[in-house]
mmCIF file of C-alpha atoms in Angstrom:
data_model
loop_
_atom_site.group_PDB
_atom_site.id
_atom_site.type_symbol
_atom_site.label_atom_id
_atom_site.label_comp_id
_atom_site.label_asym_id
_atom_site.label_seq_id
_atom_site.Cartn_x
_atom_site.Cartn_y
_atom_site.Cartn_z
ATOM 1 C CA GLY A 4 -5.268 1.156 4.273
ATOM 2 C CA LYS A 5 -7.756 1.119 7.075
ATOM 3 C CA ALA A 6 -10.892 -1.004 6.654
ATOM 4 C CA GLU A 7 -14.225 0.582 5.816
ATOM 5 C CA GLY A 8 -16.156 -0.552 8.884
ATOM 6 C CA LYS A 9 -17.939 -3.628 10.102
ATOM 7 C CA LEU A 10 -19.809 -4.358 6.869
ATOM 8 C CA ARG A 11 -16.669 -4.062 4.695
ATOM 9 C CA THR A 12 -16.967 -7.701 3.636
ATOM 10 C CA TYR A 13 -20.726 -7.754 3.101
ATOM 11 C CA LYS A 14 -20.364 -4.761 0.783
ATOM 12 C CA LEU A 15 -18.436 -7.036 -1.594
ATOM 13 C CA SER A 16 -21.688 -8.832 -2.416
ATOM 14 C CA GLU A 17 -23.260 -7.462 -5.551
ATOM 15 C CA GLU A 18 -26.669 -8.844 -4.669
ATOM 16 C CA GLY A 19 -27.632 -6.305 -2.002
ATOM 17 C CA LEU A 20 -29.116 -6.955 1.416
ATOM 18 C CA HIS A 21 -31.401 -9.967 1.687
ATOM 19 C CA THR A 22 -31.711 -13.191 3.649
ATOM 20 C CA GLU A 23 -29.294 -15.724 2.191
ATOM 21 C CA GLU A 24 -30.329 -19.348 1.608
ATOM 22 C CA TYR A 25 -27.464 -20.656 3.749
ATOM 23 C CA VAL A 26 -28.996 -18.829 6.732
ATOM 24 C CA LEU A 27 -32.322 -20.591 6.274
ATOM 25 C CA GLU A 28 -30.916 -24.039 5.404
ATOM 26 C CA ASN A 29 -29.037 -24.901 8.576
ATOM 27 C CA ARG A 30 -30.050 -22.545 11.345
ATOM 28 C CA MET A 31 -27.977 -24.171 14.129
ATOM 29 C CA SER A 32 -24.786 -24.648 12.155
ATOM 30 C CA TYR A 33 -21.539 -23.260 13.592
ATOM 31 C CA GLY A 34 -20.304 -22.941 9.993
ATOM 32 C CA ARG A 35 -23.325 -20.845 9.071
ATOM 33 C CA ARG A 36 -22.733 -18.570 12.066
ATOM 34 C CA LEU A 37 -19.058 -18.175 11.144
ATOM 35 C CA LEU A 38 -19.842 -17.320 7.519
ATOM 36 C CA CYS A 39 -22.424 -14.788 8.667
ATOM 37 C CA ALA A 40 -19.916 -13.311 11.141
ATOM 38 C CA ILE A 41 -17.230 -13.093 8.431
ATOM 39 C CA ARG A 42 -19.656 -11.354 6.085
ATOM 40 C CA THR A 43 -20.863 -8.866 8.698
ATOM 41 C CA GLY A 44 -17.502 -8.036 10.268
ATOM 42 C CA SER A 45 -18.445 -9.527 13.632
ATOM 43 C CA CYS A 46 -16.106 -12.522 13.695
ATOM 44 C CA PRO A 47 -13.824 -12.383 16.769
ATOM 45 C CA LEU A 48 -10.688 -11.692 14.770
ATOM 46 C CA ARG A 49 -8.165 -9.129 15.977
ATOM 47 C CA VAL A 50 -9.531 -6.519 13.550
ATOM 48 C CA GLU A 51 -12.734 -6.658 15.611
ATOM 49 C CA THR A 52 -11.495 -7.522 19.111
ATOM 50 C CA GLY A 53 -8.820 -4.808 18.920
ATOM 51 C CA ARG A 54 -11.533 -2.268 18.210
ATOM 52 C CA LEU A 55 -13.333 -3.270 21.403
ATOM 53 C CA LEU A 56 -10.366 -2.666 23.717
ATOM 54 C CA ASN A 57 -10.222 0.453 25.857
ATOM 55 C CA PRO A 58 -8.404 2.276 24.393
ATOM 56 C CA PRO A 59 -8.855 0.614 20.987
ATOM 57 C CA LEU A 60 -5.762 -1.038 19.542
ATOM 58 C CA PRO A 61 -4.652 0.869 16.417
ATOM 59 C CA TRP A 62 -5.794 -0.961 13.274
ATOM 60 C CA LYS A 63 -2.241 -1.536 12.027
ATOM 61 C CA ASP A 64 -1.358 -3.251 15.336
ATOM 62 C CA ARG A 65 -4.140 -5.870 15.197
ATOM 63 C CA ILE A 66 -1.661 -8.441 13.903
ATOM 64 C CA CYS A 67 -2.569 -12.111 13.501
ATOM 65 C CA TRP A 68 -1.412 -14.130 16.492
ATOM 66 C CA CYS A 69 -1.053 -17.308 14.431
ATOM 67 C CA CYS A 70 1.374 -16.067 11.757
ATOM 68 C CA GLY A 71 2.393 -12.576 12.892
ATOM 69 C CA GLU A 72 2.301 -11.391 9.275
ATOM 70 C CA GLY A 73 -0.599 -9.020 8.861
ATOM 71 C CA VAL A 74 -3.725 -7.491 10.331
ATOM 72 C CA GLU A 75 -6.016 -10.367 11.227
ATOM 73 C CA ASP A 76 -9.137 -9.436 9.296
ATOM 74 C CA GLU A 77 -11.604 -11.561 7.353
ATOM 75 C CA ARG A 78 -9.554 -11.676 4.176
ATOM 76 C CA HIS A 79 -6.407 -12.566 6.115
ATOM 77 C CA LEU A 80 -8.179 -15.551 7.670
ATOM 78 C CA VAL A 81 -9.788 -16.794 4.467
ATOM 79 C CA VAL A 82 -7.044 -16.290 1.842
ATOM 80 C CA ASP A 83 -3.812 -14.885 3.291
ATOM 81 C CA CYS A 84 -2.754 -16.482 6.595
ATOM 82 C CA ARG A 85 -0.140 -19.185 6.093
ATOM 83 C CA TYR A 86 -1.226 -20.855 9.352
ATOM 84 C CA TYR A 87 -4.375 -22.144 7.587
ATOM 85 C CA ALA A 88 -2.682 -23.028 4.273
ATOM 86 C CA GLU A 89 -3.396 -26.768 4.479
ATOM 87 C CA GLU A 90 -7.080 -26.280 5.334
ATOM 88 C CA ARG A 91 -7.403 -23.591 2.640
ATOM 89 C CA MET A 92 -5.868 -25.780 -0.068
ATOM 90 C CA GLY A 93 -8.255 -28.578 0.885
ATOM 91 C CA MET A 94 -11.208 -26.208 0.568
ATOM 92 C CA LEU A 95 -10.049 -24.850 -2.788
ATOM 93 C CA ALA A 96 -9.401 -28.332 -4.189
ATOM 94 C CA ARG A 97 -12.878 -29.455 -3.086
ATOM 95 C CA LEU A 98 -14.436 -26.374 -4.705
ATOM 96 C CA ASP A 99 -12.474 -26.941 -7.936
ATOM 97 C CA GLU A 100 -13.679 -30.546 -7.969
ATOM 98 C CA ARG A 101 -17.296 -29.640 -7.133
ATOM 99 C CA LEU A 102 -17.501 -26.979 -9.848
ATOM 100 C CA GLY A 103 -15.744 -29.087 -12.480
ATOM 101 C CA GLY A 104 -13.138 -26.486 -13.373
ATOM 102 C CA VAL A 105 -15.582 -23.633 -14.059
ATOM 103 C CA VAL A 106 -13.517 -21.461 -11.714
ATOM 104 C CA LYS A 107 -9.912 -22.337 -10.876
ATOM 105 C CA PHE A 108 -9.930 -21.446 -7.192
ATOM 106 C CA VAL A 109 -6.427 -22.780 -6.493
ATOM 107 C CA GLN A 110 -4.979 -20.555 -9.254
ATOM 108 C CA LEU A 111 -6.842 -17.503 -7.932
ATOM 109 C CA LEU A 112 -5.142 -17.871 -4.548
ATOM 110 C CA ASP A 113 -1.819 -16.679 -5.991
ATOM 111 C CA SER A 114 -2.996 -14.508 -8.863
ATOM 112 C CA GLN A 115 -6.140 -12.768 -7.538
ATOM 113 C CA PRO A 116 -6.567 -13.220 -3.744
ATOM 114 C CA LYS A 117 -8.956 -10.254 -3.479
ATOM 115 C CA ILE A 118 -11.264 -11.756 -6.111
ATOM 116 C CA LEU A 119 -10.951 -15.196 -4.507
ATOM 117 C CA PHE A 120 -12.014 -13.756 -1.150
ATOM 118 C CA LYS A 121 -15.035 -12.097 -2.738
ATOM 119 C CA LEU A 122 -16.036 -15.343 -4.475
ATOM 120 C CA LEU A 123 -15.670 -17.421 -1.317
ATOM 121 C CA VAL A 124 -17.504 -15.235 1.171
ATOM 122 C CA GLY A 125 -19.807 -13.469 -1.276
ATOM 123 C CA GLY A 126 -20.954 -16.798 -2.629
ATOM 124 C CA THR A 127 -21.383 -16.647 -6.395
ATOM 125 C CA ASN A 128 -24.445 -18.356 -7.807
ATOM 126 C CA GLN A 129 -22.223 -21.229 -8.993
ATOM 127 C CA ILE A 130 -20.919 -21.749 -5.468
ATOM 128 C CA LYS A 131 -24.411 -21.544 -3.984
ATOM 129 C CA ARG A 132 -25.928 -23.983 -6.493
ATOM 130 C CA SER A 133 -23.102 -26.479 -6.018
ATOM 131 C CA GLN A 134 -23.396 -26.465 -2.224
ATOM 132 C CA GLY A 135 -19.998 -24.780 -2.280
ATOM 133 C CA LEU A 136 -20.893 -22.554 0.650
ATOM 134 C CA ARG A 137 -20.902 -25.669 2.829
ATOM 135 C CA ILE A 138 -17.312 -26.282 1.764
ATOM 136 C CA VAL A 139 -16.435 -22.686 2.699
ATOM 137 C CA GLN A 140 -18.254 -23.081 6.014
ATOM 138 C CA SER A 141 -16.343 -26.290 6.719
ATOM 139 C CA PHE A 142 -13.064 -24.425 6.131
ATOM 140 C CA LEU A 143 -14.134 -21.640 8.493
ATOM 141 C CA VAL A 144 -14.957 -24.139 11.251
ATOM 142 C CA LYS A 145 -11.586 -25.879 10.839
ATOM 143 C CA ALA A 146 -9.682 -22.583 10.746
ATOM 144 C CA MET A 147 -11.403 -21.119 13.803
ATOM 145 C CA MET A 148 -10.938 -24.357 15.772
ATOM 146 C CA LYS A 149 -7.243 -24.340 14.841
ATOM 147 C CA ARG A 150 -7.024 -20.674 15.859
ATOM 148 C CA ARG A 151 -8.710 -21.429 19.192
ATOM 149 C CA ARG A 152 -6.208 -24.255 19.889
ATOM 150 C CA PHE A 153 -3.302 -21.936 19.032
ATOM 151 C CA CYS A 154 -4.605 -19.231 21.362
ATOM 152 C CA GLU A 155 -5.215 -21.697 24.191
ATOM 153 C CA GLU A 156 -1.723 -23.193 23.862
ATOM 154 C CA ALA A 157 -0.157 -19.719 23.750
ATOM 155 C CA GLY A 158 -2.170 -18.542 26.758
ATOM 156 C CA ILE A 159 -4.022 -15.937 24.699
ATOM 157 C CA MET A 160 -7.555 -15.183 25.817
ATOM 158 C CA ALA A 161 -9.505 -15.010 22.565
ATOM 159 C CA ARG A 162 -13.179 -14.057 22.658
ATOM 160 C CA GLU A 163 -15.419 -16.962 21.676
ATOM 161 C CA LEU A 164 -17.812 -16.754 18.758
#
């Protein structure tokens, strides 16, 4: 169904509104800005850029340019899009290694993608304590750079973040 608005991802956090440590730790980081944009629904994905068109592109038509297989929203980027599969598997393997098997991120990708998305962008305490958010941020930077290259090569004008 249709998304619940710009803060649809941030609402997944069970901790409520407050300033996150990752925001204070590395203020100039592109990865920090991307994670914040993912969490607040302001990342320049088609779910957002399609809304800004005049007239707005219907939600169901905001399909991912890179794979053509679904609405390009935050969850699609982080856990669903096959175009970023290699980068995603690297992130999940690094998280599994960092957390010592406490959470099996790679297994969650197939069995519980919705929960995996919430863990990755919501940042559980285990992920925060283990510096896991930096691993997630690194994935986001790689994915968005890959997306930018795809758009440039395809002649698609994608709004910059």
